Coordinates of C-alpha atoms and ligand atoms in Angstrom, one line a residue:
M24 CA -21.4 -17.0 7.3
T25 CA -19.4 -14.7 9.7
A26 CA -15.7 -14.6 9.0
R27 CA -13.5 -15.7 12.1
A28 CA -9.7 -16.8 12.0
E29 CA -6.8 -16.7 14.1
V30 CA -3.2 -16.1 12.5
D31 CA 0.1 -14.6 13.0
V32 CA -0.2 -12.0 10.4
V33 CA -3.1 -10.4 8.4
V34 CA -2.1 -8.9 5.2
I35 CA -4.4 -6.2 3.8
G36 CA -4.5 -6.0 0.0
G37 CA -4.6 -8.4 -2.9
G38 CA -2.5 -6.7 -5.4
A39 CA 1.1 -7.8 -6.3
T40 CA 2.7 -6.5 -3.1
G41 CA 0.1 -8.1 -0.9
A42 CA 0.3 -11.5 -2.7
G43 CA 4.2 -11.3 -2.5
V44 CA 4.0 -10.5 1.3
L45 CA 1.6 -13.5 1.9
R46 CA 3.9 -15.8 0.0
D47 CA 7.0 -14.7 1.9
L48 CA 5.4 -14.8 5.1
A49 CA 4.1 -18.5 4.5
M50 CA 7.4 -19.6 3.3
R51 CA 9.0 -18.5 6.6
G52 CA 6.5 -20.6 8.4
L53 CA 4.2 -17.9 9.7
R54 CA 0.4 -18.4 9.9
A55 CA -0.8 -15.7 7.4
L56 CA -4.3 -14.6 5.9
L57 CA -4.5 -12.1 3.1
V58 CA -7.8 -10.0 2.9
E59 CA -8.8 -8.1 -0.2
R60 CA -11.9 -5.8 -0.4
G61 CA -12.5 -6.6 -4.1
D62 CA -11.3 -9.3 -6.5
F63 CA -7.5 -10.1 -6.3
T64 CA -5.5 -7.8 -8.7
S65 CA -8.5 -5.4 -9.0
G66 CA -6.5 -2.5 -7.5
T67 CA -3.6 -0.6 -9.2
S68 CA -1.9 -4.0 -10.0
G69 CA -4.6 -4.8 -12.4
R70 CA -4.8 -1.3 -13.8
Y71 CA -1.1 -0.6 -14.7
H72 CA 0.8 -0.2 -17.8
G73 CA 2.1 -3.8 -18.1
L74 CA 5.7 -3.1 -18.2
L75 CA 8.6 -5.1 -16.4
H76 CA 10.9 -2.0 -16.0
S77 CA 14.5 -2.4 -16.8
G78 CA 14.8 0.7 -14.6
A79 CA 16.1 3.0 -17.5
R80 CA 13.1 5.2 -17.1
Y81 CA 14.3 6.0 -13.6
V82 CA 18.1 6.3 -14.1
E83 CA 18.0 10.2 -13.8
S84 CA 14.9 10.8 -11.6
D85 CA 15.3 8.1 -9.1
P86 CA 18.4 6.0 -9.4
I87 CA 17.6 3.9 -6.3
S88 CA 14.4 2.8 -7.8
A89 CA 16.3 2.2 -11.3
R90 CA 18.8 -0.2 -9.4
H91 CA 15.9 -2.1 -7.7
C92 CA 14.0 -2.4 -11.0
I93 CA 17.0 -4.0 -12.9
E94 CA 17.7 -6.3 -10.0
E95 CA 14.1 -7.5 -9.7
N96 CA 13.8 -7.6 -13.5
A97 CA 16.5 -10.5 -13.4
V98 CA 14.8 -12.1 -10.5
L99 CA 11.4 -12.2 -12.1
R100 CA 12.7 -13.6 -15.4
R101 CA 14.1 -16.4 -13.2
I102 CA 11.2 -17.1 -11.0
A103 CA 8.2 -16.3 -13.1
P104 CA 9.1 -16.5 -16.7
A105 CA 5.7 -17.8 -17.9
T106 CA 4.3 -14.2 -16.8
I107 CA 6.8 -12.3 -18.9
E108 CA 7.1 -11.7 -22.6
P109 CA 10.7 -10.7 -23.2
T110 CA 9.9 -8.2 -25.9
G111 CA 13.0 -6.0 -25.0
G112 CA 12.7 -2.3 -24.9
Y113 CA 14.1 0.8 -26.9
F114 CA 14.7 4.3 -25.5
V115 CA 14.2 6.6 -28.5
A116 CA 15.2 10.3 -28.9
T117 CA 12.6 12.1 -31.1
P118 CA 13.3 15.8 -32.3
D119 CA 11.4 17.1 -29.2
D120 CA 13.5 15.3 -26.7
P121 CA 16.4 17.3 -25.0
D122 CA 20.0 16.7 -26.2
D123 CA 21.6 16.8 -22.7
Y124 CA 19.3 13.9 -21.6
L125 CA 20.4 11.9 -24.5
E126 CA 24.0 12.6 -23.7
R127 CA 23.7 11.6 -20.1
F128 CA 21.6 8.5 -20.6
P129 CA 24.3 5.8 -21.4
S130 CA 26.5 6.8 -18.3
A131 CA 23.2 7.0 -16.1
C132 CA 22.3 3.5 -17.1
A133 CA 25.8 2.2 -16.6
A134 CA 25.9 3.7 -13.1
A135 CA 22.7 1.9 -12.3
G136 CA 23.9 -1.4 -13.6
I137 CA 21.5 -1.4 -16.6
E138 CA 22.7 -2.5 -20.0
A139 CA 21.9 0.1 -22.6
E140 CA 23.1 -0.6 -26.1
S141 CA 23.1 1.8 -28.9
V142 CA 21.0 0.7 -31.9
P143 CA 21.7 2.0 -35.5
L144 CA 18.6 3.7 -36.8
D145 CA 18.3 1.4 -39.9
E146 CA 18.2 -1.5 -37.6
L147 CA 15.6 0.3 -35.5
F148 CA 13.2 1.1 -38.3
R149 CA 13.6 -2.4 -39.7
A150 CA 12.5 -3.9 -36.5
E151 CA 9.9 -1.2 -35.7
P152 CA 8.7 0.1 -39.0
L153 CA 5.8 2.4 -37.6
L154 CA 8.1 4.4 -35.5
N155 CA 8.6 8.1 -36.2
R156 CA 11.4 8.5 -39.0
E157 CA 12.6 11.6 -37.3
I158 CA 13.8 9.6 -34.3
R159 CA 17.7 10.4 -34.1
A160 CA 19.0 8.0 -31.5
A161 CA 18.0 4.7 -29.9
Y162 CA 19.2 2.4 -27.1
R163 CA 18.2 -1.2 -26.4
V164 CA 17.4 -2.0 -22.7
P165 CA 16.0 -5.1 -21.1
D166 CA 12.4 -3.9 -20.7
A167 CA 9.7 -6.6 -21.1
A168 CA 5.8 -7.1 -20.9
L169 CA 4.7 -8.4 -17.6
E170 CA 1.2 -10.1 -17.0
P171 CA -0.1 -8.9 -13.5
W172 CA -3.1 -11.2 -13.1
E173 CA -1.1 -14.4 -13.5
L174 CA 1.8 -13.2 -11.5
V175 CA -0.5 -12.3 -8.4
D176 CA -2.3 -15.6 -8.8
A177 CA 1.0 -17.6 -9.0
N178 CA 2.1 -15.8 -5.7
L179 CA -1.2 -16.7 -4.1
A180 CA -0.9 -20.3 -5.3
S181 CA 2.6 -20.6 -3.9
A182 CA 1.5 -19.0 -0.6
R183 CA -1.3 -21.6 -0.3
E184 CA 1.2 -24.3 -0.9
H185 CA 3.1 -23.1 2.0
G186 CA 0.0 -22.9 4.2
G187 CA -1.1 -19.3 3.5
H188 CA -4.8 -18.3 2.9
A189 CA -6.4 -15.4 1.0
W190 CA -9.9 -14.2 1.1
R191 CA -11.2 -11.8 -1.7
Y192 CA -14.3 -9.6 -1.2
H193 CA -13.3 -8.9 2.4
A194 CA -12.7 -5.3 3.3
V195 CA -11.0 -4.3 6.5
I196 CA -13.3 -1.9 8.3
G197 CA -11.4 -1.6 11.8
F198 CA -9.0 -2.8 14.2
E199 CA -9.1 -4.0 17.8
R200 CA -6.4 -3.6 20.4
D201 CA -5.3 -5.5 23.5
A202 CA -5.0 -4.1 27.1
G203 CA -1.4 -2.8 26.2
G204 CA -2.7 -0.9 23.1
A205 CA -1.1 -3.3 20.4
L206 CA -3.3 -4.4 17.5
S207 CA -4.9 -7.8 18.4
A208 CA -7.6 -8.3 15.7
V209 CA -8.7 -6.9 12.3
R210 CA -12.4 -6.5 11.7
V211 CA -13.7 -7.5 8.2
R212 CA -16.8 -7.3 6.3
D213 CA -17.8 -9.7 3.6
E214 CA -18.5 -7.3 0.6
R215 CA -20.9 -9.6 -1.0
G216 CA -22.9 -11.1 1.9
G217 CA -22.6 -8.0 4.1
E218 CA -21.6 -10.0 7.3
E219 CA -18.8 -8.8 9.5
G220 CA -16.1 -10.9 11.3
T221 CA -12.9 -10.8 13.3
I222 CA -9.4 -12.1 12.7
T223 CA -7.3 -12.4 15.7
C224 CA -3.6 -11.8 14.9
R225 CA -0.2 -10.8 16.3
T226 CA 0.7 -8.4 13.6
V227 CA -0.8 -6.6 10.5
V228 CA 0.9 -5.7 7.2
S229 CA -0.9 -3.1 5.2
A230 CA 0.0 -3.7 1.5
S231 CA -3.0 -1.5 0.3
G232 CA -1.3 0.6 -2.1
A233 CA -2.9 4.0 -2.9
W234 CA -5.4 3.2 -0.1
A235 CA -2.7 2.7 2.6
G236 CA -3.6 6.1 4.1
K237 CA -7.2 5.3 4.5
V238 CA -6.3 1.9 6.1
A239 CA -3.8 3.4 8.4
A240 CA -6.4 5.9 9.6
L241 CA -8.6 3.1 10.6
A242 CA -6.2 2.1 13.1
G243 CA -5.5 5.8 14.2
A244 CA -2.1 6.2 12.4
T245 CA -1.4 8.6 9.8
L246 CA 0.3 7.9 6.5
A247 CA 0.5 10.8 3.9
M248 CA -0.3 9.0 0.6
S249 CA -0.6 11.2 -2.5
P250 CA -2.4 9.0 -5.1
G251 CA -1.4 9.7 -8.6
K252 CA -3.9 8.9 -11.2
G253 CA -2.4 7.6 -14.4
S254 CA -4.5 7.1 -17.6
M255 CA -3.8 4.7 -20.4
L256 CA -5.1 3.8 -23.9
I257 CA -5.3 0.4 -25.4
F258 CA -5.1 0.1 -29.2
N259 CA -6.6 -2.8 -31.1
R260 CA -3.2 -4.2 -32.2
R261 CA 0.4 -4.2 -31.5
M262 CA 2.2 -1.3 -33.3
T263 CA 5.7 -2.3 -32.1
T264 CA 7.3 -5.6 -31.2
A265 CA 9.2 -4.1 -28.3
V266 CA 8.4 -1.7 -25.5
V267 CA 9.3 1.8 -26.7
N268 CA 10.1 4.8 -24.4
R269 CA 10.9 8.3 -25.1
L270 CA 14.5 9.4 -24.3
A271 CA 13.3 12.4 -22.0
P272 CA 12.2 12.9 -18.4
P273 CA 9.0 11.1 -17.7
G274 CA 5.9 12.7 -19.4
D275 CA 2.5 11.8 -20.9
G276 CA 2.1 9.4 -23.8
D277 CA 5.7 8.6 -23.8
I278 CA 5.8 4.6 -23.4
L279 CA 4.2 2.1 -25.7
V280 CA 4.0 -1.4 -24.4
P281 CA 2.9 -4.3 -26.6
V282 CA 0.7 -6.6 -24.4
H283 CA -0.8 -9.8 -25.8
T284 CA -2.8 -8.8 -28.9
V285 CA -2.9 -5.2 -28.3
C286 CA -0.7 -2.2 -27.1
I287 CA -1.0 0.3 -24.4
L288 CA 0.1 4.0 -24.7
G289 CA 0.6 5.7 -21.3
T290 CA 0.5 7.5 -19.0
T291 CA -0.8 10.8 -17.5
D292 CA -0.1 11.6 -13.9
I293 CA -2.4 13.6 -12.0
T294 CA -2.7 13.9 -8.2
V295 CA -6.2 13.0 -7.0
P296 CA -7.6 13.2 -3.4
D297 CA -9.4 9.7 -3.8
P298 CA -7.6 6.7 -5.1
D299 CA -10.9 5.3 -6.3
D300 CA -11.2 8.3 -8.7
V301 CA -10.0 6.5 -11.9
H302 CA -12.1 8.2 -14.5
V303 CA -10.2 9.1 -17.7
T304 CA -11.1 12.5 -19.0
R305 CA -11.2 13.5 -22.7
D306 CA -8.3 16.0 -21.9
E307 CA -6.1 13.2 -20.8
V308 CA -7.1 11.1 -24.0
D309 CA -6.1 14.2 -26.2
A310 CA -2.7 14.6 -24.3
L311 CA -1.9 10.9 -24.6
L312 CA -2.5 10.8 -28.3
R313 CA -0.8 14.2 -29.0
D314 CA 2.3 13.0 -27.2
G315 CA 2.1 9.4 -28.7
E316 CA 2.3 11.0 -32.3
Q317 CA 6.0 11.7 -31.4
L318 CA 6.6 8.0 -31.1
V319 CA 4.1 6.5 -33.9
P320 CA 2.9 9.2 -36.3
G321 CA -0.8 8.6 -37.1
I322 CA -1.5 6.9 -33.8
S323 CA -4.1 9.5 -33.0
S324 CA -6.3 8.1 -35.7
A325 CA -5.7 4.5 -34.9
R326 CA -8.4 2.5 -33.2
V327 CA -8.5 2.8 -29.5
L328 CA -10.3 0.1 -27.8
R329 CA -10.5 1.3 -24.4
A330 CA -9.2 3.9 -21.9
Y331 CA -8.4 3.0 -18.2
A332 CA -6.6 4.4 -15.2
G333 CA -4.8 3.4 -12.1
S334 CA -3.8 5.2 -8.8
R335 CA 0.0 5.3 -8.3
P336 CA 0.6 4.3 -4.5
L337 CA 2.8 7.4 -4.1
Y338 CA 4.0 8.3 -0.5
D339 CA 4.6 11.8 0.3
E340 CA 8.1 11.6 1.7
S341 CA 7.9 14.9 3.5
D342 CA 5.9 12.8 6.0
L343 CA 9.2 11.2 7.1
G344 CA 10.5 14.7 8.1
T345 CA 8.1 15.0 10.8
P346 CA 10.1 15.5 14.3
G347 CA 10.8 12.3 15.9
H348 CA 10.4 10.2 12.8
D349 CA 13.7 8.9 11.8
E350 CA 12.8 6.3 9.1
S351 CA 14.3 8.5 6.1
R352 CA 17.6 7.6 7.1
E353 CA 16.8 3.8 7.3
I354 CA 14.4 3.3 4.3
S355 CA 14.9 3.4 0.7
R356 CA 13.4 6.2 -1.5
A357 CA 11.8 3.7 -3.9
H358 CA 9.6 2.0 -1.4
H359 CA 9.1 2.6 2.3
V360 CA 8.6 0.2 5.2
I361 CA 6.8 2.0 7.9
D362 CA 6.6 0.7 11.6
H363 CA 3.6 2.4 13.0
G364 CA 4.4 1.2 16.3
R365 CA 7.7 3.3 16.4
R366 CA 6.1 6.1 14.4
D367 CA 2.5 6.5 15.7
G368 CA 2.3 4.3 18.8
V369 CA 0.2 1.8 16.9
E370 CA 2.0 -1.4 17.9
G371 CA 1.6 -4.2 15.5
L372 CA 0.8 -2.2 12.3
W373 CA 3.3 -2.1 9.4
S374 CA 2.7 -0.4 5.9
I375 CA 4.7 -1.0 2.9
V376 CA 4.1 1.8 0.3
G377 CA 5.6 3.3 -2.9
G378 CA 7.7 1.1 -5.3
K379 CA 6.7 -0.5 -8.7
L380 CA 4.9 -3.6 -9.7
T381 CA 8.3 -4.7 -11.0
T382 CA 9.8 -4.4 -7.4
Y383 CA 6.7 -6.1 -5.5
R384 CA 8.9 -9.0 -4.5
L385 CA 11.7 -7.0 -3.0
M386 CA 9.1 -4.7 -1.2
A387 CA 7.5 -7.9 0.3
R388 CA 11.0 -9.1 1.3
D389 CA 11.8 -5.9 3.1
V390 CA 8.6 -5.7 5.0
V391 CA 8.6 -9.4 6.0
D392 CA 12.2 -9.2 7.0
A393 CA 11.0 -6.3 9.5
V394 CA 7.9 -8.2 10.7
A395 CA 9.7 -11.5 11.0
S396 CA 12.4 -10.0 13.2
S397 CA 9.7 -8.3 15.4
L398 CA 8.2 -11.7 16.0
D399 CA 11.6 -13.4 16.6
V400 CA 11.4 -15.5 13.5
E401 CA 14.8 -16.0 11.8
T402 CA 13.9 -18.0 8.8
P403 CA 15.5 -16.1 5.9
C404 CA 13.7 -14.9 2.7
R405 CA 13.7 -17.6 -0.2
T406 CA 11.3 -15.9 -2.6
A407 CA 14.2 -15.0 -5.1
E408 CA 15.3 -18.7 -5.2
E409 CA 12.1 -20.8 -5.3
A410 CA 10.2 -20.4 -8.7
L411 CA 6.5 -19.6 -8.8
P412 CA 4.1 -22.2 -10.1
A413 CA 3.6 -21.8 -14.0
P414 CA 0.3 -20.9 -15.2
A415 CA -1.7 -23.9 -16.5
T416 CA -2.0 -22.2 -19.9
G417 CA 1.7 -21.8 -20.7
T418 CA 3.3 -18.6 -22.1
P419 CA 0.2 -16.5 -22.9
Y420 CA 1.6 -14.3 -25.5
W421 CA 2.8 -16.7 -28.2
L422 CA -0.1 -17.5 -30.6
G423 CA 1.4 -21.1 -30.9
D424 CA 1.0 -21.8 -27.2
R425 CA -2.6 -20.4 -27.2
L426 CA -3.6 -22.7 -30.0
A427 CA -1.8 -25.6 -28.3
A428 CA -3.9 -24.8 -25.2
L429 CA -7.1 -24.7 -27.4
E430 CA -6.1 -28.1 -28.8
V431 CA -6.0 -29.6 -25.3
S432 CA -9.5 -28.4 -24.6
G433 CA -11.0 -29.7 -27.6
G434 CA -9.1 -28.4 -30.6
G435 CA -11.3 -27.5 -33.6
N436 CA -14.3 -28.8 -31.7
A437 CA -13.8 -26.6 -28.7
E438 CA -16.6 -24.4 -27.7
L439 CA -15.1 -21.0 -28.1
I440 CA -16.7 -18.3 -25.9
C441 CA -14.4 -15.4 -26.5
E442 CA -12.8 -15.4 -30.2
C443 CA -10.6 -12.5 -29.7
E444 CA -8.6 -14.1 -26.7
L445 CA -9.4 -17.7 -27.5
V446 CA -11.2 -18.4 -24.2
T447 CA -13.0 -21.8 -24.4
Q448 CA -16.1 -23.0 -22.4
Q449 CA -13.8 -25.5 -20.7
G450 CA -11.4 -22.7 -19.8
L451 CA -14.3 -20.7 -18.2
E452 CA -15.5 -23.9 -16.4
R453 CA -12.0 -24.3 -15.1
A454 CA -12.0 -20.8 -13.8
L455 CA -15.3 -21.3 -12.1
D456 CA -14.2 -24.5 -10.6
E457 CA -11.4 -22.6 -8.9
R458 CA -13.5 -19.5 -7.8
G459 CA -17.1 -20.5 -8.1
D460 CA -18.3 -17.1 -6.8
S461 CA -16.7 -15.2 -9.7
S462 CA -18.6 -12.4 -11.6
L463 CA -18.1 -11.9 -15.4
D464 CA -15.6 -9.2 -14.5
D465 CA -13.6 -11.5 -12.1
L466 CA -13.7 -14.0 -15.0
R467 CA -12.2 -11.3 -17.4
R468 CA -9.1 -11.0 -14.9
T469 CA -8.6 -14.7 -14.7
T470 CA -9.2 -15.8 -18.2
R471 CA -8.8 -12.4 -20.3
L472 CA -12.5 -13.0 -21.4
G473 CA -13.7 -9.9 -23.2
M474 CA -10.4 -8.2 -23.3
G475 CA -9.8 -8.4 -27.0
P476 CA -11.1 -6.1 -29.9
C477 CA -14.8 -6.7 -29.6
Q478 CA -14.6 -5.9 -25.6
G479 CA -17.0 -8.4 -24.8
A480 CA -19.8 -7.3 -27.2
F481 CA -20.0 -11.0 -28.7
C482 CA -18.7 -13.2 -26.0
M483 CA -20.5 -11.8 -23.0
P484 CA -23.9 -13.1 -23.7
R485 CA -22.4 -16.6 -24.1
A486 CA -20.3 -16.2 -20.9
A487 CA -23.4 -15.1 -19.1
A488 CA -25.1 -18.3 -20.2
V489 CA -22.2 -20.4 -18.8
L490 CA -22.2 -18.5 -15.5
D491 CA -26.0 -18.6 -15.1
A492 CA -26.0 -22.6 -15.8
R493 CA -23.5 -22.7 -12.7
R494 CA -25.2 -20.2 -10.5
P495 CA -28.9 -19.8 -11.8
G496 CA -29.8 -16.1 -11.5
A497 CA -26.2 -14.7 -11.2
A498 CA -26.0 -13.7 -14.9
N499 CA -28.1 -10.5 -14.7
A500 CA -26.3 -8.4 -12.1
S501 CA -23.0 -9.7 -13.4
L502 CA -23.8 -8.7 -17.0
R503 CA -24.9 -5.2 -15.9
G504 CA -21.8 -5.0 -13.8
F505 CA -19.5 -6.1 -16.7
M506 CA -21.4 -3.6 -19.1
A507 CA -20.9 -0.6 -16.8
E508 CA -17.1 -1.3 -16.4
R509 CA -16.7 -1.7 -20.1
F510 CA -18.8 1.5 -21.1
R511 CA -16.6 3.4 -18.4
G512 CA -13.7 2.5 -20.5
T513 CA -15.2 3.6 -23.8
R514 CA -17.0 6.9 -22.9
S515 CA -13.8 9.1 -23.3
I516 CA -12.7 7.5 -26.7
A517 CA -16.1 7.4 -28.4
W518 CA -15.4 8.7 -31.8
G519 CA -14.9 7.4 -35.3
D520 CA -14.9 3.6 -35.6
Q521 CA -14.9 3.2 -32.0
L522 CA -18.3 5.1 -31.7
A523 CA -19.7 2.9 -34.3
E524 CA -18.7 -0.3 -32.4
L525 CA -19.9 1.3 -29.2
W526 CA -23.3 1.8 -30.9
L527 CA -23.2 -2.0 -32.1
S528 CA -22.4 -3.4 -28.6
A529 CA -24.9 -1.0 -26.9
G530 CA -27.4 -2.4 -29.4
I531 CA -26.7 -6.0 -28.4
F532 CA -26.7 -5.4 -24.8
R533 CA -29.6 -3.0 -24.5
G534 CA -31.7 -4.1 -27.6
T535 CA -31.1 -7.8 -27.9
L536 CA -30.5 -8.7 -24.4
A537 CA -32.6 -5.8 -22.8
A538 CA -29.8 -5.5 -20.4
G539 CA -31.1 -2.2 -19.0
E540 CA -34.2 -4.2 -17.9
L541 CA -32.2 -6.8 -16.1
V542 CA -33.1 -7.2 -12.4
Q543 CA -30.0 -6.3 -10.5
T544 CA -29.2 -8.1 -7.2
P545 CA -26.2 -6.2 -5.8
P546 CA -24.2 -9.0 -4.0
E547 CA -23.3 -10.5 -7.3
A548 CA -21.4 -7.4 -8.5
S549 CA -17.8 -6.8 -7.5
G550 CA -16.5 -3.8 -5.8
V551 CA -15.0 -2.5 -9.2
E552 CA -18.5 -3.1 -10.9
R553 CA -20.3 -1.2 -8.2
A554 CA -17.7 1.7 -8.4
A555 CA -18.3 1.8 -12.2
R556 CA -21.9 2.5 -11.9
Ligands
FAD18 C1 -1.0 4.4 -14.4 C2 0.1 3.4 -13.9 C3 1.0 2.8 -14.7 C4 2.0 2.1 -14.1 N1 2.8 1.2 -14.8 C5 3.6 0.4 -14.2 C6 4.6 -0.4 -14.9 O1 4.3 -0.3 -16.2 N2 5.5 -1.2 -14.4 C7 5.6 -1.2 -13.1 O2 6.4 -1.9 -12.5 N3 4.8 -0.6 -12.2 C8 3.9 0.3 -12.8 N4 3.0 1.1 -11.9 C9 3.1 1.0 -10.6 C10 2.3 -0.2 -10.1 O3 1.3 -0.5 -10.7 C11 2.1 -0.3 -8.6 O4 3.2 0.1 -7.8 C12 1.7 -1.7 -8.0 O5 0.7 -2.2 -8.9 C13 1.2 -1.5 -6.7 O6 0.7 -2.8 -6.2 P1 0.2 -2.9 -4.7 O7 -0.1 -4.4 -4.5 O8 1.1 -2.2 -3.8 O9 -1.2 -2.1 -4.8 P2 -2.6 -2.5 -5.4 O10 -2.4 -3.4 -6.6 O11 -3.3 -1.3 -5.4 O12 -3.2 -3.4 -4.3 C14 -3.8 -2.8 -3.1 C15 -5.1 -3.4 -2.8 O13 -5.4 -3.1 -1.5 C16 -6.9 -3.2 -1.4 N5 -7.6 -2.5 -0.4 C17 -7.7 -1.1 -0.2 N6 -8.3 -0.9 1.0 C18 -8.7 -2.1 1.4 C19 -9.3 -2.6 2.7 N7 -9.9 -1.6 3.4 N8 -9.5 -3.9 3.0 C20 -9.0 -4.7 2.1 N9 -8.3 -4.4 0.9 C21 -8.1 -3.2 0.6 C22 -7.3 -2.7 -2.9 O14 -8.5 -3.1 -3.3 C23 -6.2 -3.2 -3.7 O15 -6.6 -4.2 -4.6 C24 2.1 2.0 -12.5 C25 0.9 2.6 -11.9 C26 0.1 3.3 -12.4 C27 -0.9 4.1 -11.7

């Protein structure tokens, strides 16, 4: 069916920022529609490190961002507690970390409003026995782990409650202008069906992250994005109970985040010309493991489940220095609200770029304040006061909650599809009730299917059967797409035990299921899956 709609504001991008913008617009009474070219949260928001920043990482390099992080850290704990595991965090000085950084750290934290409490080393090693015994100082900060998929879903659900709409698998491919030159419509393409359509609107907000330069170019505006690829490694268990950061200027392999049943070591930072380039190289894996040894000795021989990467939505601030452009005096250095009407003569287009996932709500507030004012809407922002809807499954991190959820869906008799992440058939059916067109990779994002130690080797055939019962014929392409994405994440870490497991899962998929021979029907595969091939 050809897409057609008429709204006040089109939001481009279904990551944390776009979902936050949609919610904020809808809560202020504006008719808003979000379009996302892939699945929701399939961009950088679903490929990040998992950390609700306290801001302490940025106290030296970017104090404005540090302040934003600590303020939003408190807001998110209030409005979205079910998406946060309050692990706490440590900043630790290893023998290689600079003395002067250590000396300045407490006062820099105090200046940014971040509580940093010195922790005696015996207490640190009691709490975190795997940490490097050569660590010579430690501070406790309010870092935490933050679940991005549920956070984005909660924002979209809240937006819908206030009248907002969101379409996934709809890519923006162009814009239309009225007689005065202002944007009047957005042209979209259904990425699964191929049809094109038009959404008539008064204003467009591009929350397309690292792709914001490409989206601006479609409208004839320029935006100097400088995507920074960051790679991370997922280990098969939690090695620490809290987030652990090195007490040094940001580098590779210097943060370890416990997330659900695993932990994530990251990140590298490499400028790439194309934000879709998220392939992890063997050199990056080596760099992460080498530097990770400073935090947890022996980590380089621990079992890595998967490597993945995301593109930082970095904005080249020198772009602001172009003569005639005065935003640099008005906007924050942490994130940037760009009015392309004033800047490039493209009336009705706004971009929101930079920032962190931790600060998505603040970014949304700032751009919606500007857009609302341009549309003469005076309703103030309420997103910091009104709590987000809690996920149906309860707190996802605590085993007790996960087992209780299992009891609700049949207890000991529940049909377990994914043993690692305790995903039941009922849970999958519920996810398919909500989004019937989901692929297996989409279900991974909504249910955590296949995210545990077996990485889908055992659960995917069962999940494919559930999917096929719903949409006969859907399983083949979806299984191939899932496999491509999983194997992309294991190629650069294929050695030792992990190589043996790769052989096993390749045997199951290629041998038992003959997946290499499955007929492929492209519309079933998500954008991410297509990119992975
Ligand atoms: C390696 C790494 C680690 C990070 N770790 C942390 C961390 O621990 N904590 C933290 O707070 N932040 C972290 N960040 C930063 C954080 O992830 C990002 O700032 C945040 O996720 C950006 O969200 P977004 O919604 O702006 O962009 P995205 O999530 O990328 O969303 C933009 C969306 O726009 C869509 N899109 C693009 N073009 C089009 C089009 N033409 N039509 C329709 N849709 C389109 C994309 O598909 C994408 O889904 C990290 C970033 C990286 C890269």
